[in-house]
Amino acid sequence: MTGDDLLGRHRRVLPDWLALYYEDPLEITHGEGRHVWDSEGNKYLDFFGGILTTMTAHALPEVTKAVSEQAGRILHSSTLYLNRPMVELAERIAQLSGIPDARVFFTTSGTEANDTALLLATTYRQSNTILAMRNSYHGRSFSAVGITGNRGWSPTSLSPLQTLYVHGGVRTRGPYAELDDRDFVAACVEDLKDLLGHTRPPAALIAEPIQGVGGFTSGPDGLYAAFRDVLAERGILWIADEVQTGWGRTGEHFWGWQAHGQSGPPDIVTFAKGIGNGASIGGVIARAEIMNCLDANSISTFGGTQITMAAGLANLTYLLEHDLQGNARRVGGLLIERLRAVGAQVPYVREVRGRGLMIGIELAEPGTGRAAPEAASAVLEAARAGGLLIGKGGGHDTSALRIAPPLTLSVAEAEEGAAILERALRGLQ
């Protein structure tokens, strides 16, 4: 079966809005370590990891073995029965969360995790008003779309929630961009206070510590701690969406919120993607009084199923035992400095940002500062031609390149990927 045949079949039976990368979409057939292969036999260095989901490595033997052994026993029983792997993974995550008296609920995705967090917050606070960040993304369900502050990923304005959008998720654009970090935070806090003075008390603020789909943008360190002080005075909850930033990817911290943790941990943390290394795991962590506020029965048919929990346990164990957070800090630091050196010589590169192995390269038209989505697409294609897979994102303009390799990335692989990216960027005219 050729790639063209598969593309035609895809278009006949799947939605038109289901996005595909590349002018000639590729089929990935297998992977190993930091590399994948397509159906034509081409090998690629993977710097996107299935949208930050292959966190440790493709075909990691420890995860493969755990999944195989669990599959030979039982795949699934639902949450109506005791489930040892689910309890064991929940215990480890609760301990790592920093949230006192933490409870953990497993879902199948980050979207479902954020849905659950919204259900908990609105029930606990008896309010359907949510604060969210501009340029944010929280999933594709009806409620998650309703709090997404990114026009390109929000197909409807209909929502069961009243959403109010807050400044601060993008440091280098917007009305406060010219301020220094301290004044930027102060301006965003004053804006938040003013907003709260014009609305009924919200249930929560939901925020990604680093905005993923938004192009790996973030406010200054400490922004959400300053927000938390304002929120806590009013009893408003803080939900940290760690779907992309969790598990040590940012290098300096295990959780993205810890760069803003001066006021203590969030009330609720959501997670997904990397913890399963490709297995469908999402979840919510909250202190007991919030998690237990629901007064109706609930289950999760596929959340916490034995085979995904086995994958998550093996993956988390490998990550901790091999200090992949430290590797993300070391190798990611080298990679971002290498890319900044390249960017300084390419007029299209407006900014190289990020931390650890979560790096964004924002492109703009030279001399104007206007977003350059066509340039981003051109670099995406050129990188693939050179044997490298990357992502892209940003606000409505999609002009940022997203770089997020598996956390086992070696220095040699980082240099190889940077060299391919350099050639792709220098090819912009």
C-alpha positions as a printed Julia matrix, in Angstrom:
429×3 Matrix{Float64}:
   0.0     0.0    0.0
   1.53    3.32  -1.04
   1.43    6.51   0.97
  -0.83    8.09  -1.69
  -3.36    5.26  -1.34
  -3.44    5.65   2.43
  -3.85    9.42   2.15
  -6.82    8.97  -0.18
  -8.44    6.49   2.21
  -7.78    8.89   5.1
  -9.53   11.73   3.29
 -12.53    9.59   2.38
 -13.37    8.39   5.9
 -11.89   10.91   8.37
 -12.94   14.54   9.05
 -11.63   17.36   6.88
 -10.59   19.23  10.05
  -8.29   16.42  11.21
  -4.93   18.14  10.72
  -2.05   16.45   8.89
   1.53   17.73   8.73
   3.39   18.16   5.44
   2.36   18.68   1.82
   3.0    14.96   1.35
   1.88   13.44   4.71
   3.99   10.61   6.04
   3.05    7.34   7.72
   5.29    6.48  10.68
   5.6     2.71  10.92
   8.05    2.14  13.78
  10.52    3.81  16.1
  13.47    3.16  18.35
  15.1     5.53  20.81
  14.89    9.03  19.38
  14.31    7.88  15.79
  11.31    6.85  13.71
  10.9     5.37  10.23
   8.2     5.99   7.63
   6.5     3.57   5.25
   9.03    4.43   2.54
  11.93    3.4    4.76
  13.14    6.93   5.53
  14.69    7.46   8.97
  14.04   10.61  10.99
  15.38   12.09  14.2
  12.23   12.8   16.2
  12.14   16.22  17.87
   8.38   16.24  18.5
   7.64   12.86  20.11
   4.06   12.47  18.92
   3.21   15.93  20.33
   5.36   15.59  23.5
   3.93   12.14  24.22
   6.91    9.86  23.6
   8.6    11.21  26.71
  11.44    8.77  27.3
  12.11    6.91  24.03
  10.41    5.03  21.22
  10.1     1.3   21.98
  11.66    1.75  25.42
  12.37   -1.87  26.47
  11.22   -1.36  30.05
   7.84   -0.03  28.93
   7.44   -2.6   26.16
   8.15   -5.42  28.62
   5.71   -4.07  31.22
   2.92   -3.71  28.63
   3.56   -7.18  27.21
   3.53   -8.84  30.62
   0.38   -7.01  31.69
  -1.35   -7.87  28.4
  -0.71  -11.52  29.15
  -2.62  -11.2   32.43
  -5.52   -8.75  31.95
  -5.93   -5.59  29.88
  -8.89   -3.98  31.58
 -11.48   -4.31  34.33
 -12.77   -0.7   34.84
 -12.68    1.32  38.05
 -15.49   -0.79  39.55
 -12.85   -3.22  40.75
  -9.65   -2.81  42.76
  -6.72   -2.24  40.44
  -3.22   -2.66  41.87
  -1.27   -0.9   39.07
  -3.64    2.08  39.27
  -3.22    2.38  43.04
   0.56    2.07  42.75
   0.84    4.76  40.07
  -1.55    7.05  41.95
   0.57    6.7   45.1
   3.71    7.71  43.24
   2.07   10.65  41.47
   0.45   11.93  44.67
   3.83   11.86  46.4
   5.51   13.69  43.5
   2.78   16.3   43.13
   3.62   18.5   46.12
  -0.11   18.79  46.87
  -0.96   17.93  50.5
  -3.44   15.08  51.04
  -3.53   14.55  47.28
  -6.03   12.39  45.45
  -5.51   11.21  41.85
  -8.14   10.43  39.22
  -7.06    8.84  35.94
  -8.53    9.61  32.52
  -7.54    8.69  28.98
  -6.35   12.11  27.77
  -5.41   15.63  28.7
  -8.71   16.9   27.33
 -10.63   14.6   29.68
  -8.34   15.55  32.56
  -9.08   19.24  32.03
 -12.8    18.48  31.75
 -12.61   16.77  35.13
 -10.7    19.66  36.67
 -13.37   22.07  35.43
 -16.11   19.86  36.87
 -14.35   19.76  40.24
 -13.62   23.49  40.36
 -17.08   24.65  39.3
 -18.77   22.22  41.71
 -16.49   23.09  44.62
 -16.9    26.83  44.08
 -20.51   26.77  42.82
 -19.55   29.01  39.92
 -19.38   28.41  36.17
 -17.02   31.34  35.53
 -13.46   30.36  34.57
 -10.38   32.51  34.16
  -8.09   31.36  31.34
  -5.03   32.75  29.63
  -4.96   34.36  26.21
  -3.18   32.15  23.65
  -3.99   29.04  25.7
  -5.04   25.53  24.64
  -6.7    22.96  26.9
  -8.17   20.27  24.62
 -10.82   19.55  22.02
 -13.94   18.71  24.05
 -16.88   21.13  24.26
 -15.88   22.51  27.66
 -12.13   22.56  26.91
 -12.67   24.42  23.63
 -14.76   26.92  25.58
 -11.78   27.94  27.71
  -9.16   27.82  24.93
  -7.76   31.27  24.18
  -6.36   30.38  20.76
  -8.67   31.12  17.82
  -7.05   28.54  15.58
  -8.08   25.73  17.95
 -11.46   27.01  19.14
 -14.14   26.24  16.51
 -17.14   27.52  18.49
 -17.95   30.26  20.98
 -20.74   28.18  22.5
 -19.83   26.88  25.95
 -21.35   25.77  29.27
 -18.85   28.09  30.96
 -18.36   31.84  31.15
 -14.7    32.36  30.29
 -12.71   35.51  31.01
  -9.25   35.81  29.49
  -6.26   37.13  31.42
  -3.02   38.78  30.21
   0.38   37.21  30.79
   0.84   34.0   28.81
   2.94   35.66  26.1
   5.92   37.71  27.3
   7.06   39.38  24.08
   3.8    40.44  22.45
   0.77   42.38  23.64
   0.25   45.62  25.57
   2.88   44.91  28.26
   5.63   43.49  26.05
   7.94   46.48  26.43
   7.96   46.35  30.23
  10.7    44.61  32.21
   9.76   41.35  33.96
   8.91   42.95  37.28
   6.69   45.61  35.76
   5.16   43.05  33.37
   4.06   40.88  36.31
   2.77   43.94  38.2
   0.73   45.08  35.18
  -0.78   41.63  34.69
  -1.7    41.43  38.37
  -3.39   44.82  38.25
  -5.27   43.75  35.14
  -6.41   40.59  36.94
  -7.59   42.6   39.95
  -9.5    44.97  37.69
 -11.12   42.05  35.86
 -12.2    40.44  39.13
 -13.84   43.7   40.15
 -16.24   43.47  37.21
 -17.47   39.88  37.47
 -19.06   37.45  39.85
 -16.49   35.3   41.71
 -14.9    32.79  39.31
 -14.34   29.14  40.15
 -10.71   28.94  39.04
  -7.86   30.14  36.89
  -6.6    27.43  34.53
  -3.16   28.03  33.02
  -0.37   26.16  31.26
   2.97   27.1   32.88
   4.35   27.1   29.32
   1.73   27.36  26.59
   2.16   24.35  24.31
   0.0    24.78  21.22
   0.49   28.52  21.69
   4.12   28.13  20.59
   5.94   27.36  23.87
   5.33   30.84  25.24
   5.25   31.81  28.91
   5.16   34.74  31.25
   8.07   35.55  33.57
   8.86   33.17  36.43
   6.73   34.06  39.41
   3.76   35.34  37.39
   1.39   32.64  38.59
   2.62   32.95  42.15
   1.61   36.61  42.0
  -1.72   35.62  40.48
  -2.15   32.99  43.19
  -1.87   35.6   45.94
  -4.75   37.53  44.37
  -6.83   34.4   43.77
  -6.27   32.92  47.22
  -7.58   36.06  48.9
 -10.86   35.45  47.09
 -10.98   31.65  47.42
 -10.48   31.17  43.66
  -8.72   27.93  42.71
  -5.56   27.61  40.62
  -5.51   24.78  38.06
  -2.09   24.07  36.51
  -2.42   22.36  33.13
   0.75   20.25  33.09
  -0.24   18.12  30.11
   2.86   19.26  28.21
   5.13   20.65  30.94
   5.07   17.87  33.53
   7.53   15.09  34.44
  10.76   17.1   34.22
  10.58   18.21  30.6
  11.48   21.8   31.5
  14.69   20.59  33.14
  14.85   23.04  36.01
  11.68   21.69  37.63
   9.69   18.46  37.75
   6.47   20.42  37.26
   6.14   23.6   35.24
   4.24   25.3   38.07
   7.34   25.14  40.27
   8.8    28.11  38.39
   5.84   29.99  39.93
   5.62   28.07  43.19
   6.43   30.73  45.75
   2.84   30.57  46.99
   2.79   26.79  47.21
   1.38   24.16  44.84
  -1.75   24.62  42.73
  -5.1    23.43  44.04
  -5.48   21.15  41.03
  -2.93   19.75  38.55
  -3.84   18.04  35.28
  -1.46   15.75  33.4
  -1.33   13.43  30.38
   0.86   12.85  27.31
   4.38   11.93  28.45
   3.55    9.83  31.5
   2.3     6.98  29.3
   5.08    7.25  26.67
   2.36    6.65  24.08
  -0.17    4.82  26.24
  -3.4     6.77  26.74
  -3.09    8.21  30.24
  -4.39   11.49  31.6
  -5.29   12.5   35.08
  -6.1    15.02  37.76
  -4.4    15.63  41.11
  -6.23   17.64  43.74
  -6.32   17.88  47.47
  -8.95   15.6   49.01
 -11.58   18.22  49.87
 -11.72   19.34  46.23
 -11.51   15.88  44.65
 -14.22   14.55  46.97
 -16.68   17.44  46.47
 -18.83   15.56  43.94
 -22.02   14.16  45.42
 -22.92   11.74  42.62
 -21.5     8.4   41.53
 -18.84    8.33  38.85
 -16.48    5.88  37.19
 -13.86    5.92  34.44
 -14.32    2.97  32.11
 -10.92    3.29  30.45
  -9.15    5.68  32.82
  -6.6     3.77  34.87
  -6.95    0.54  32.94
  -4.31   -2.02  33.87
  -2.3    -1.97  30.67
  -1.88    1.8   30.58
  -1.02    1.89  34.28
   1.67   -0.73  33.7
   3.13    1.47  30.97
   2.97    4.55  33.18
   4.64    2.86  36.14
   7.49    1.51  34.02
   7.95    4.84  32.24
   7.94    6.92  35.41
  10.37    4.53  37.1
  12.76    4.77  34.15
  12.52    8.57  34.08
  13.33    8.9   37.79
  16.05    6.25  37.94
  17.88    7.72  34.93
  17.46   11.39  35.98
  15.87   12.41  32.7
  14.94   15.74  34.22
  18.66   16.4   34.65
  19.29   15.28  31.08
  16.6    17.65  29.84
  18.3    20.47  31.72
  21.79   19.66  30.44
  21.11   18.67  26.83
  18.24   21.12  26.48
  20.47   23.94  27.7
  23.06   23.12  25.06
  20.43   22.82  22.34
  18.71   26.12  23.1
  22.04   28.0   23.15
  23.02   26.41  19.84
  19.69   27.45  18.31
  19.99   30.97  19.7
  23.37   31.3   18.03
  21.82   30.2   14.72
  18.8    32.46  15.21
  21.0    35.5   15.72
  22.2    35.04  12.12
  18.82   34.38  10.48
  16.65   37.5    9.95
  13.42   35.48  10.08
  14.06   34.31  13.65
  12.32   36.68  16.03
  12.9    34.71  19.23
  14.27   31.4   20.5
  12.63   30.6   23.84
  11.88   27.8   26.25
  13.63   25.7   28.84
  14.81   22.13  29.07
  13.65   20.11  26.1
  10.68   22.38  25.37
  11.96   24.96  22.9
  10.14   27.36  20.59
  11.51   29.28  17.61
   9.21   32.14  16.59
   9.5    33.34  13.01
   8.54   36.78  11.73
   8.94   38.71   8.51
  12.27   40.56   8.6
  11.91   44.26   9.26
   8.18   44.13  10.06
   7.79   41.77  13.0
   4.66   40.32  11.4
   4.05   36.62  11.9
   5.43   34.38   9.17
   3.35   31.17   9.05
   4.51   30.38   5.51
   8.11   30.48   6.71
   7.27   28.13   9.57
   5.71   25.67   7.14
   8.74   25.94   4.86
  11.12   25.14   7.73
   8.91   22.22   8.79
   9.16   20.77   5.27
  12.89   21.44   4.95
  13.61   19.84   8.32
  11.73   16.72   7.27
  13.69   16.6    4.0
  16.85   16.75   6.12
  15.71   13.87   8.35
  14.21   15.77  11.3
  10.62   15.93  12.58
   9.54   19.03  14.51
   6.21   20.68  15.35
   4.7    24.1   14.89
   2.24   26.27  16.79
   1.58   29.79  17.93
  -1.48   32.0   18.17
  -3.77   32.52  15.2
  -0.71   32.77  12.95
   1.02   29.41  13.64
   4.46   30.91  13.1
   6.41   29.17  15.87
   8.42   25.98  15.52
   8.07   23.55  18.44
  10.97   21.35  19.5
  10.36   18.7   22.16
  12.44   15.52  21.74
  12.28   12.49  24.03
  14.06   13.22  27.3
  16.78   10.63  26.61
  18.16   12.83  23.82
  21.95   12.66  23.63
  24.32   15.57  23.04
  25.28   14.12  19.65
  21.62   13.88  18.63
  20.99   17.42  19.81
  23.87   18.63  17.65
  22.61   16.62  14.68
  19.11   18.06  15.0
  20.42   21.6   15.45
  22.51   21.28  12.29
  19.47   20.17  10.28
  17.44   23.04  11.7
  20.2    25.49  10.9
  20.19   24.45   7.26
  16.39   24.68   7.13
  16.35   28.14   8.71
  19.16   29.47   6.53
  17.17   28.34   3.5
  14.48   30.96   4.19
  14.49   33.74   1.62
